[in-house]
Coordinates of C-alpha atoms in Angstrom, one line a residue:
Chain A
M1 CA 27.6 1.4 5.1
K2 CA 26.2 -1.3 2.8
K3 CA 23.1 -0.5 1.3
A4 CA 20.2 -2.3 3.2
A5 CA 18.4 -3.8 0.4
V6 CA 19.2 -4.8 -3.0
I7 CA 16.3 -5.2 -5.6
V8 CA 16.7 -7.8 -8.2
I9 CA 13.6 -7.6 -10.7
L10 CA 13.2 -11.3 -12.0
L11 CA 11.2 -11.7 -15.0
A12 CA 8.2 -14.1 -14.5
V13 CA 8.1 -17.0 -16.8
A14 CA 5.5 -15.0 -19.2
G15 CA 7.8 -12.1 -19.5
F16 CA 7.4 -8.6 -18.1
A17 CA 3.8 -8.1 -18.4
N18 CA 1.7 -5.9 -20.5
A19 CA -1.9 -6.2 -20.1
Q20 CA -3.7 -8.8 -22.3
E21 CA -7.1 -8.1 -23.7
R22 CA -8.3 -11.0 -25.5
A23 CA -12.1 -10.9 -26.2
S24 CA -13.6 -11.0 -22.7
V25 CA -10.8 -11.7 -20.7
R26 CA -8.5 -9.2 -19.1
S27 CA -5.3 -10.3 -17.4
I28 CA -1.9 -9.3 -16.2
T29 CA 1.2 -11.1 -15.0
L30 CA 2.6 -9.7 -11.8
P31 CA 6.7 -9.2 -11.7
V32 CA 8.4 -11.0 -8.8
I33 CA 10.6 -8.5 -7.1
E34 CA 12.8 -9.7 -4.4
T35 CA 14.1 -7.9 -1.4
E36 CA 17.2 -9.0 0.1
L37 CA 17.6 -8.8 3.9
K38 CA 20.5 -8.2 6.0
E39 CA 22.7 -10.9 7.1
G40 CA 22.1 -11.9 10.6
A41 CA 21.2 -14.9 12.7
G42 CA 17.6 -16.0 12.2
K43 CA 17.4 -14.3 8.7
A44 CA 16.3 -17.7 7.1
G45 CA 13.4 -18.1 9.5
V46 CA 12.1 -14.6 8.8
M47 CA 12.4 -15.3 5.1
S48 CA 10.4 -18.6 5.2
N49 CA 7.8 -17.5 7.9
C50 CA 7.2 -14.1 6.9
G51 CA 7.8 -14.4 3.1
S52 CA 4.8 -17.2 2.8
C53 CA 2.2 -14.5 3.1
H54 CA 3.8 -11.1 2.0
S55 CA 6.9 -9.7 0.4
L56 CA 10.0 -9.0 2.4
D57 CA 10.0 -5.3 1.5
Y58 CA 7.2 -4.8 4.2
I59 CA 9.9 -5.4 6.7
V60 CA 12.5 -3.2 4.9
M61 CA 10.2 -0.2 4.5
Q62 CA 9.4 0.4 8.3
P63 CA 10.9 2.9 10.3
K64 CA 13.7 1.6 12.7
M65 CA 11.8 -0.1 15.8
S66 CA 12.6 -1.4 19.3
R67 CA 12.7 -4.9 20.3
G68 CA 9.1 -4.3 21.9
E69 CA 7.6 -2.9 18.8
W70 CA 9.0 -5.5 16.7
A71 CA 7.9 -8.2 18.9
A72 CA 4.6 -6.7 18.8
S73 CA 4.3 -6.8 15.1
V74 CA 5.5 -10.4 15.3
G75 CA 2.6 -11.0 17.8
K76 CA 0.1 -9.2 15.5
M77 CA 0.9 -11.5 12.7
R78 CA 0.6 -14.6 14.9
N79 CA -2.5 -13.6 16.8
T80 CA -4.3 -11.1 14.4
F81 CA -3.6 -12.8 11.1
G82 CA -3.2 -16.4 12.4
A83 CA 0.5 -16.9 11.1
P84 CA 1.4 -20.6 12.0
V85 CA 4.5 -19.5 14.0
S86 CA 6.0 -21.4 16.7
D87 CA 6.8 -19.7 19.9
E88 CA 10.4 -20.7 19.3
D89 CA 10.5 -19.3 16.0
A90 CA 8.6 -16.1 17.1
G91 CA 11.5 -15.5 19.4
A92 CA 14.2 -15.8 16.8
I93 CA 12.3 -13.7 14.3
A94 CA 11.7 -10.9 16.8
S95 CA 15.4 -11.0 17.8
Y96 CA 16.4 -10.8 14.1
L97 CA 14.1 -7.9 13.4
A98 CA 15.4 -6.0 16.3
G99 CA 18.8 -6.8 15.5
S100 CA 19.0 -5.9 12.0
Y101 CA 16.2 -3.5 11.4
G102 CA 15.9 -2.0 15.1
T103 CA 17.0 0.9 17.0
E104 CA 19.3 -1.6 18.9
K105 CA 22.9 -2.2 17.8
G106 CA 24.5 -5.2 16.3
T107 CA 23.2 -8.9 15.7
V108 CA 25.3 -10.1 18.4
V109 CA 22.3 -10.2 20.9
A110 CA 20.3 -11.6 18.1
A111 CA 22.8 -14.7 17.5
A112 CA 22.9 -15.4 21.1
T113 CA 18.8 -15.5 21.4
A114 CA 18.5 -17.5 18.2
S115 CA 21.2 -20.2 19.1
A116 CA 19.6 -20.4 22.6
A117 CA 16.2 -21.1 20.9
E118 CA 17.4 -24.0 18.8
P119 CA 16.7 -27.6 19.7
A120 CA 19.5 -29.6 21.3
K121 CA 19.0 -32.8 19.1
K122 CA 19.4 -33.1 15.4
P123 CA 16.3 -32.3 13.5
S124 CA 14.6 -34.5 10.9
G125 CA 14.3 -33.8 7.4
E126 CA 10.6 -33.6 7.9
E127 CA 11.3 -31.1 10.7
L128 CA 13.6 -29.0 8.7
F129 CA 11.2 -29.1 5.8
K130 CA 8.5 -27.7 8.0
K131 CA 10.6 -25.1 9.4
H132 CA 12.2 -23.8 6.1
C133 CA 9.8 -24.8 3.4
A134 CA 6.4 -25.8 4.4
A135 CA 5.2 -22.2 4.6
C136 CA 5.7 -22.0 0.6
H137 CA 5.6 -25.6 -0.3
K138 CA 3.0 -27.3 2.1
D139 CA 2.1 -30.5 1.0
G140 CA 4.4 -30.4 -1.9
G141 CA 2.7 -27.6 -3.6
N142 CA 4.1 -23.9 -4.3
I143 CA 1.9 -21.0 -3.2
I144 CA 4.3 -18.5 -5.0
R145 CA 4.3 -20.1 -8.5
K146 CA 1.7 -23.0 -8.7
D147 CA 3.5 -24.8 -11.4
K148 CA 6.7 -25.4 -9.7
T149 CA 5.6 -27.9 -7.2
L150 CA 7.6 -30.6 -5.3
F151 CA 6.1 -33.8 -7.0
K152 CA 8.4 -36.5 -8.6
K153 CA 7.0 -35.9 -12.1
E154 CA 7.3 -32.3 -12.0
L155 CA 10.8 -32.4 -10.4
E156 CA 12.0 -34.9 -13.2
K157 CA 10.7 -32.7 -15.8
R158 CA 12.9 -30.1 -14.7
G159 CA 15.9 -32.5 -14.5
I160 CA 15.8 -32.7 -10.7
K161 CA 16.2 -36.5 -9.9
K162 CA 18.9 -36.7 -6.7
A163 CA 19.0 -35.0 -3.5
G164 CA 22.2 -33.0 -4.8
D165 CA 19.7 -31.5 -7.5
I166 CA 17.4 -30.2 -5.1
V167 CA 20.2 -28.6 -2.8
K168 CA 21.4 -27.0 -5.9
V169 CA 18.0 -25.3 -6.3
I170 CA 18.1 -24.4 -2.4
R171 CA 21.4 -23.0 -3.0
K172 CA 20.4 -21.0 -6.4
P173 CA 16.6 -20.7 -6.5
G174 CA 14.3 -19.4 -9.3
P175 CA 12.1 -16.3 -8.9
G176 CA 10.4 -15.8 -5.7
M177 CA 12.3 -18.2 -3.5
P178 CA 14.4 -17.1 -0.9
K179 CA 18.2 -18.1 -1.2
M180 CA 19.4 -20.2 1.7
D181 CA 23.2 -20.2 1.5
E182 CA 25.3 -22.7 4.0
K183 CA 25.2 -20.3 6.8
A184 CA 21.5 -20.2 6.9
L185 CA 21.1 -24.0 6.0
P186 CA 24.2 -26.3 6.5
D187 CA 24.8 -28.9 3.7
P188 CA 23.7 -31.7 6.0
E189 CA 20.5 -30.2 6.8
A190 CA 19.7 -29.3 3.1
K191 CA 20.6 -32.6 2.0
A192 CA 18.1 -33.9 4.7
I193 CA 15.5 -31.9 3.4
A194 CA 16.3 -32.9 -0.2
E195 CA 15.8 -36.6 0.8
Y196 CA 12.7 -36.0 2.7
I197 CA 11.0 -34.2 -0.6
L198 CA 12.2 -37.3 -2.6
K199 CA 10.7 -39.7 -0.3
T200 CA 7.5 -37.8 0.4
F201 CA 6.0 -36.0 -2.7
K202 CA 5.6 -38.8 -5.2
Chain B
M1 CA 10.2 8.4 -19.3
S2 CA 10.7 11.0 -16.4
Y3 CA 12.4 9.8 -13.5
Y4 CA 11.1 11.0 -10.0
A5 CA 13.5 12.6 -7.8
L6 CA 12.1 13.0 -4.3
T7 CA 13.4 10.6 -1.7
R8 CA 11.8 9.4 1.2
R9 CA 12.5 12.6 3.4
G10 CA 12.9 15.2 1.1
F11 CA 16.7 14.6 0.5
I12 CA 18.5 18.0 -0.5
R13 CA 20.9 17.2 -3.4
T14 CA 23.0 20.3 -4.2
A15 CA 26.2 20.8 -2.6
G16 CA 26.1 24.3 -2.1
A17 CA 22.6 24.0 -0.5
L18 CA 23.7 21.3 1.8
T19 CA 26.5 23.5 3.2
A20 CA 24.4 26.3 3.4
L21 CA 21.7 24.6 5.0
A22 CA 24.1 22.7 7.3
A23 CA 25.7 25.8 8.4
A24 CA 22.3 27.2 9.4
G25 CA 21.6 24.0 11.4
K26 CA 18.4 23.4 9.7
L27 CA 18.9 19.9 8.6
P28 CA 16.8 17.3 10.4
A29 CA 18.9 14.6 12.3
D30 CA 18.1 11.6 9.9
L31 CA 18.1 13.3 6.5
F32 CA 21.1 11.3 5.4
A33 CA 19.6 8.0 6.7
A34 CA 16.8 8.2 3.8
E35 CA 16.9 5.5 1.1
K36 CA 16.3 6.6 -2.3
P37 CA 12.9 5.6 -3.7
R38 CA 12.9 2.4 -6.0
L39 CA 10.9 2.8 -9.0
V40 CA 9.0 -0.1 -10.7
R41 CA 6.8 -0.7 -13.6
F42 CA 3.9 -3.0 -12.9
P43 CA 1.5 -4.1 -15.6
E44 CA -0.6 -1.2 -17.0
K45 CA 1.3 1.2 -15.0
T46 CA 4.0 3.5 -15.4
D47 CA 7.0 3.8 -13.2
L48 CA 5.9 4.1 -9.8
I49 CA 7.4 4.0 -6.4
L50 CA 7.6 0.4 -4.7
L51 CA 6.4 0.2 -1.3
T52 CA 5.7 -3.7 -1.4
S53 CA 5.4 -6.2 -4.4
R54 CA 3.3 -8.7 -2.7
P55 CA 0.5 -7.5 -2.4
P56 CA 1.3 -4.6 -4.6
Q57 CA 1.6 -1.1 -3.0
L58 CA 2.8 1.6 -5.4
E59 CA 3.0 5.1 -4.8
T60 CA 2.5 8.1 -7.3
P61 CA 5.8 10.3 -7.8
L62 CA 4.6 13.8 -6.9
H63 CA 5.1 15.5 -10.4
F64 CA 2.0 13.5 -11.8
F65 CA -0.1 15.8 -9.4
K66 CA 0.6 18.8 -11.9
E67 CA -2.2 17.1 -14.0
L68 CA -5.5 18.2 -12.8
L69 CA -6.7 14.3 -13.4
T70 CA -4.0 11.8 -12.4
P71 CA -3.6 9.7 -15.5
N72 CA -4.7 6.1 -15.0
D73 CA -1.3 4.5 -15.4
A74 CA 0.0 6.7 -12.6
L75 CA -2.5 6.1 -10.0
F76 CA -1.4 4.5 -6.8
V77 CA -2.1 0.9 -6.1
R78 CA -2.8 -0.5 -2.6
W79 CA -4.1 -4.1 -2.0
H80 CA -4.3 -5.7 1.6
L81 CA -4.0 -9.7 0.8
A82 CA -1.3 -11.2 -1.4
N83 CA -3.8 -13.1 -3.7
I84 CA -5.1 -10.2 -5.8
P85 CA -7.1 -11.1 -8.8
T86 CA -5.0 -10.8 -11.9
S87 CA -7.6 -12.1 -14.5
V88 CA -11.2 -11.5 -14.9
D89 CA -13.2 -12.8 -17.7
L90 CA -16.1 -10.5 -18.3
A91 CA -18.2 -13.4 -20.0
S92 CA -18.4 -15.0 -16.5
W93 CA -17.9 -12.4 -13.7
K94 CA -21.0 -11.7 -11.8
L95 CA -21.6 -9.0 -9.1
L96 CA -23.9 -10.6 -6.5
V97 CA -26.4 -8.7 -4.5
G98 CA -28.2 -10.4 -1.9
G99 CA -28.4 -10.5 2.1
N100 CA -31.6 -8.9 3.5
T101 CA -33.1 -8.3 0.3
E102 CA -36.5 -9.0 -1.7
R103 CA -34.5 -10.8 -4.7
K104 CA -30.8 -11.9 -5.2
L105 CA -29.1 -10.4 -8.2
E106 CA -26.4 -11.6 -10.3
L107 CA -25.3 -8.7 -12.4
S108 CA -23.0 -8.9 -15.4
M109 CA -21.1 -6.1 -16.6
D110 CA -23.6 -5.6 -19.4
D111 CA -26.3 -5.5 -16.8
L112 CA -24.5 -3.0 -14.8
R113 CA -24.0 -1.0 -17.8
A114 CA -27.1 -1.1 -19.4
S115 CA -29.7 -1.5 -16.5
F116 CA -28.7 1.4 -14.4
E117 CA -28.2 5.1 -15.2
K118 CA -24.6 6.0 -15.6
V119 CA -23.4 8.8 -13.5
E120 CA -20.0 10.4 -13.6
Y121 CA -18.1 12.8 -11.4
T122 CA -14.4 13.5 -10.4
A123 CA -13.4 12.6 -7.1
V124 CA -10.3 12.5 -5.1
I125 CA -9.0 9.0 -4.0
Q126 CA -6.8 8.9 -1.0
C127 CA -5.5 6.1 1.2
S128 CA -6.0 6.5 4.9
G129 CA -2.4 6.2 5.7
N130 CA -1.3 8.7 3.0
G131 CA 1.5 10.7 4.5
R132 CA 2.1 8.0 7.4
S133 CA 5.8 8.3 6.8
F134 CA 5.7 12.2 8.0
F135 CA 4.3 11.4 11.7
T136 CA 7.0 11.6 14.4
P137 CA 7.2 9.5 16.5
R138 CA 7.3 7.2 13.3
I139 CA 4.3 4.6 13.0
P140 CA 4.8 1.1 11.3
G141 CA 2.8 0.3 8.3
G142 CA 2.8 1.5 4.7
Q143 CA 5.4 4.1 4.7
W144 CA 3.7 6.5 2.2
N145 CA 5.0 10.1 1.3
N146 CA 2.1 12.1 -0.2
G147 CA 1.7 9.6 -3.2
A148 CA -1.3 7.5 -2.0
M149 CA -4.0 9.8 -3.6
G150 CA -5.1 10.8 -7.0
N151 CA -7.7 12.7 -8.7
V152 CA -9.8 10.8 -10.9
T153 CA -13.3 10.9 -13.0
W154 CA -15.3 8.0 -11.9
A155 CA -18.3 6.6 -13.9
G156 CA -20.7 3.8 -12.7
A157 CA -24.0 2.9 -11.4
R158 CA -25.5 4.2 -8.3
L159 CA -25.3 1.7 -5.4
K160 CA -28.9 3.0 -4.7
D161 CA -30.3 1.9 -7.8
V162 CA -28.6 -1.5 -7.7
L163 CA -29.9 -2.0 -4.1
A164 CA -33.3 -0.9 -5.1
A165 CA -33.5 -3.4 -8.0
A166 CA -32.8 -6.2 -5.3
G167 CA -35.2 -4.5 -2.9
I168 CA -33.9 -3.7 0.7
K169 CA -36.0 -5.4 3.1
A170 CA -37.0 -3.8 6.4
G171 CA -34.5 -4.1 9.2
S172 CA -31.5 -3.4 7.2
G173 CA -28.5 -1.4 8.8
E174 CA -25.4 -1.7 6.9
V175 CA -24.1 -2.8 3.5
A176 CA -21.2 -5.0 3.1
F177 CA -18.6 -5.3 0.3
N178 CA -16.3 -8.1 -0.9
G179 CA -13.8 -8.2 -3.9
L180 CA -12.2 -11.0 -5.5
D181 CA -8.9 -10.7 -3.5
E182 CA -8.2 -13.4 -1.1
P183 CA -6.0 -14.0 2.1
P184 CA -2.9 -15.8 1.7
A185 CA -3.4 -18.1 4.6
P186 CA -6.6 -19.7 6.1
K187 CA -6.8 -17.3 9.3
V188 CA -6.1 -14.0 7.5
P189 CA -9.3 -12.0 7.6
D190 CA -10.6 -11.7 3.9
Y191 CA -11.1 -7.9 3.0
V192 CA -14.6 -7.0 3.6
K193 CA -15.9 -3.3 4.6
S194 CA -19.3 -2.0 5.2
I195 CA -20.8 1.3 5.0
P196 CA -24.0 2.6 6.9
M197 CA -27.2 2.5 5.0
D198 CA -27.6 6.1 4.5
L199 CA -24.3 6.4 2.8
A200 CA -25.3 3.3 0.6
L201 CA -28.2 5.0 -0.5
D202 CA -26.5 8.4 -1.1
E203 CA -26.7 9.5 -4.6
E204 CA -23.1 9.6 -5.0
T205 CA -22.2 6.2 -3.7
I206 CA -21.4 4.5 -6.9
V207 CA -20.3 1.0 -8.4
A208 CA -17.8 2.4 -10.8
Y209 CA -16.7 0.6 -13.8
E210 CA -14.6 3.4 -15.3
M211 CA -11.8 5.7 -14.4
N212 CA -11.0 8.9 -16.5
G213 CA -13.3 7.2 -19.2
E214 CA -11.5 3.8 -19.3
P215 CA -12.4 0.4 -17.8
L216 CA -10.7 0.2 -14.3
L217 CA -7.1 -1.0 -14.4
I218 CA -6.7 -4.6 -13.0
L219 CA -4.4 -3.0 -10.1
N220 CA -7.4 -0.4 -9.4
G221 CA -10.1 -3.0 -9.3
F222 CA -11.1 -4.2 -12.6
P223 CA -14.0 -4.8 -13.3
A224 CA -15.9 -2.8 -10.9
R225 CA -15.3 -1.1 -7.4
L226 CA -17.1 1.0 -4.9
V227 CA -16.4 4.6 -5.0
V228 CA -17.5 6.4 -1.5
P229 CA -16.6 10.2 -2.7
G230 CA -15.3 12.1 0.7
W231 CA -14.6 9.0 2.5
Y232 CA -11.2 7.2 2.7
A233 CA -10.3 5.0 0.1
T234 CA -10.4 1.8 2.6
Y235 CA -14.1 1.8 1.9
W236 CA -13.6 1.6 -2.0
V237 CA -13.5 -2.0 -2.2
K238 CA -11.9 -3.2 -5.5
A239 CA -12.6 -5.9 -7.8
L240 CA -16.4 -6.3 -6.3
S241 CA -17.8 -9.6 -6.2
E242 CA -20.5 -9.4 -3.7
I243 CA -22.6 -6.7 -2.1
T244 CA -24.7 -7.9 0.9
V245 CA -27.4 -6.0 2.8
L246 CA -27.0 -6.9 6.3
S247 CA -29.9 -6.9 9.2
T248 CA -27.2 -6.9 11.9
E249 CA -24.0 -4.7 12.6
F250 CA -21.2 -5.7 10.7
A251 CA -18.2 -6.9 12.5
G252 CA -15.3 -7.8 10.5
F253 CA -11.7 -7.3 11.1
W254 CA -11.2 -4.5 8.8
K255 CA -13.7 -2.5 10.6
K256 CA -12.8 -3.2 14.1
P257 CA -10.0 -3.6 15.1
A258 CA -8.5 -2.1 11.7
Y259 CA -9.2 1.2 10.3
R260 CA -10.0 3.2 13.6
I261 CA -9.4 6.5 14.6
P262 CA -9.3 8.2 18.4
D263 CA -12.8 9.2 19.2
N264 CA -12.5 12.9 19.7
P265 CA -12.6 15.9 17.4
C266 CA -8.8 15.9 16.4
A267 CA -8.9 12.2 15.8
C268 CA -5.6 12.4 17.7
V269 CA -3.8 11.4 21.0
P270 CA -0.5 12.7 22.5
P271 CA 2.4 11.1 20.8
G272 CA 3.1 7.6 21.3
A273 CA -0.1 7.2 23.4
K274 CA -3.0 4.7 23.0
A275 CA -6.5 5.7 22.0
A276 CA -8.9 4.9 24.8
K277 CA -12.0 4.8 22.6
T278 CA -12.1 4.7 18.7
V279 CA -14.2 4.8 15.9
P280 CA -14.1 3.8 12.4
I281 CA -12.2 6.1 9.9
T282 CA -14.6 8.0 7.9
R283 CA -14.5 11.1 5.9
M284 CA -11.2 13.0 4.6
N285 CA -10.1 16.1 6.4
T286 CA -8.8 19.2 4.6
R287 CA -5.3 19.0 2.8
S288 CA -3.0 20.9 0.7
V289 CA 0.0 19.7 -0.9
I290 CA 3.0 21.7 -2.5
V291 CA 3.7 19.9 -5.7
S292 CA 6.3 22.2 -7.2
P293 CA 9.0 23.2 -6.4
E294 CA 9.8 19.9 -4.8
A295 CA 11.7 19.7 -1.5
G296 CA 15.4 20.0 -2.3
A297 CA 14.9 22.1 -5.6
T298 CA 17.4 24.8 -6.0
L299 CA 16.1 28.1 -7.7
A300 CA 17.7 30.9 -9.2
K301 CA 17.4 34.4 -7.1
D302 CA 15.4 37.4 -8.8
R303 CA 13.5 34.9 -11.0
P304 CA 9.8 34.6 -10.3
V305 CA 8.8 30.9 -9.2
E306 CA 5.4 29.6 -9.7
I307 CA 4.4 27.5 -6.4
M308 CA 1.8 25.1 -7.4
G309 CA 0.0 22.7 -5.5
I310 CA -3.3 20.8 -5.1
A311 CA -6.0 20.9 -2.2
F312 CA -9.1 18.9 -1.3
A313 CA -11.7 19.1 1.2
G314 CA -13.5 16.0 2.2
G315 CA -16.5 16.8 0.1
Y316 CA -17.2 20.6 0.8
G317 CA -15.2 22.4 -1.7
I318 CA -12.0 24.4 -1.0
K319 CA -12.6 28.1 0.1
D320 CA -8.9 29.4 0.1
V321 CA -5.3 28.3 0.0
I322 CA -2.9 30.6 1.3
V323 CA 0.9 30.5 1.0
S324 CA 4.1 31.4 2.9
T325 CA 7.5 31.5 1.8
D326 CA 9.0 33.0 5.2
D327 CA 8.4 29.9 7.4
G328 CA 4.9 31.2 8.3
K329 CA 5.6 34.8 9.0
T330 CA 3.6 36.1 6.2
W331 CA 0.8 34.6 4.2
G332 CA -0.5 35.5 0.6
A333 CA -3.6 33.9 -1.0
A334 CA -3.2 31.5 -3.9
K335 CA -5.0 31.5 -7.2
L336 CA -7.4 28.7 -7.4
G337 CA -7.5 26.5 -10.8
R338 CA -10.7 25.0 -12.4
D339 CA -13.5 23.7 -9.9
L340 CA -14.6 20.2 -11.2
G341 CA -17.1 19.7 -8.2
K342 CA -16.9 19.4 -4.5
H343 CA -15.2 16.0 -4.5
S344 CA -12.5 16.8 -6.9
W345 CA -9.1 18.6 -5.9
V346 CA -8.5 22.0 -6.8
Q347 CA -5.1 23.2 -8.3
W348 CA -3.7 26.5 -7.0
R349 CA -0.7 28.8 -7.9
Y350 CA 1.2 31.4 -6.1
T351 CA 4.0 33.4 -7.9
W352 CA 6.9 34.2 -5.7
K353 CA 10.1 36.2 -6.3
P354 CA 12.6 34.9 -4.0
G355 CA 14.9 37.6 -2.4
G356 CA 18.5 36.7 -1.8
A357 CA 20.3 33.5 -1.6
G358 CA 19.6 31.0 1.2
S359 CA 16.9 28.3 2.1
Y360 CA 13.3 28.9 2.2
R361 CA 10.4 26.9 3.9
L362 CA 7.3 27.1 1.8
M363 CA 4.1 26.3 3.3
A364 CA 0.6 26.1 2.1
K365 CA -2.6 26.0 4.2
A366 CA -6.0 25.2 2.6
T367 CA -9.5 26.0 4.3
N368 CA -12.9 24.3 3.0
S369 CA -16.2 25.9 2.8
I370 CA -17.3 24.8 6.4
G371 CA -14.2 26.4 7.9
E372 CA -12.2 23.1 8.3
S373 CA -8.4 23.4 7.9
Q374 CA -5.1 22.2 8.6
P375 CA -3.1 22.2 11.8
F376 CA 0.5 23.5 12.2
G377 CA 1.3 21.2 14.8
R378 CA 1.6 17.4 14.2
L379 CA -1.5 15.7 15.2
W380 CA -0.8 12.0 16.0
N381 CA -2.7 8.8 16.2
P382 CA -1.6 5.1 16.7
S383 CA -2.2 4.1 13.1
G384 CA -0.9 6.9 11.3
Y385 CA -4.0 8.1 9.5
M386 CA -5.4 11.2 8.1
W387 CA -2.4 13.3 7.6
N388 CA -3.0 16.7 7.1
T389 CA -0.4 18.9 8.8
V390 CA 0.8 21.9 7.1
E391 CA 3.8 20.7 5.4
K392 CA 7.0 22.5 4.9
T393 CA 8.8 22.3 1.6
E394 CA 12.5 23.4 2.1
V395 CA 14.2 24.9 -1.4
A396 CA 17.5 26.5 -1.8
V397 CA 17.9 29.8 -3.7
L398 CA 21.3 30.5 -5.2

């Protein structure tokens, strides 16, 4: 059985931190520690919806729970903590969690539920951005690493000028950003998101 | 740097011991499903067990409890909200004291240190959910083993003195505490807790600015935190920024519906049931934990073993700790160590000479000075708080 979670400790920009005591200021830099989730339909939705508020190890450390218990967890996030998750996404998230971290077997059920929940018509770049990116990159910002925004000047400083450059980052992101491969986000969709970003955040 | 060997469910390592135990049918069904703990080193901390990284929840490996005082860099970490303070400038930090008071105060660290008498004592700090992973049926939440606790000498100003400086107006009921941590999203409730006025005016409730003689670590609430000895650490608000005297009852999320226990003497319900009526969690129950040997240890027969552990009692002092090495059939009294006061834990030691080879279950049961003790059966509550069941530590003698 594959190990469920692979931990990659990524160094924050300032380096693995020691406390700094400079006169009156005391500060630390927190390490960014990623938790890899199991493959399964709906994984990307979990990463972007849940990962915006807390690290994904919250999921991995739980005991295996039933579909009902996972659905209740998702409900708690939406109702008690105000997580901005649509009904459709909530269903897909609960299915993924029940399938991959639940007492039920297999992700087949999860796949069926997730694809049934997907809209029939092709989503726009804006809709895809809202679904996969906006949780952390709302209005072009970055709630995980405040300096890595999506604004034109910031992107150009990092050599990101064309849609293809953005897709590269989506496929191979920096610390703190969930990786989205072609299964999680097919090429045409990634390109649409990239074009939306270039067009919107000047 | 020493590595911690205890797994989530007390994994037994030695092949010989495994065979013996399997043959005896004593292995729990989910033993091999356990994952090894992940050790991480956060700033100002030593290697601790990672539960979550954002916000950080880090558990202390059991062996650190061989020290009477838990070293600062080994003390557990638990924040609720992802936006924790990572930088504080004492030149500009102010502790605001206000609400239903005569005056509003803005205290700097210099003010806090110079204007109020400094008191110091040792007290156990324990998360409400310490031991949650041991409940069956399992309960979602932070999956702590026994590492969400520590024994620390705290120093700071009496909250009662700080409130007196502000002048409590008539009609005040509770006092609320807010810290520098902030919610990750607009609708997530900020972490604010309240305590009743009589507890706020208790001599022992302090605004602490030192842990074991040093300024607080950032991850443990620098520059100041509330310390409410004898009560679970949910009340010990970190990185204090505001103290507010209330004239109405506090109704924040983190008091209701969070952090509540069934309203009955055992604070328990049948496993899996809901609690009809709840009250806020408050005082700690009595606990003992075996620190050494650890679960899964292999010991040589005919050599004396010093079983060592800790015990604490929610503010009343430990009367005795009894130890069994034969699965509860017979018990002997452990020798108690140095007494650092009623809020500190006490270490205990019990010398055991194992007989033949085989597996043994070690148990320890503490009783406090008012007769509170530990149950043998697993008392269950829906949130997985207040775990204090007599635990069984399985060791192999070869």
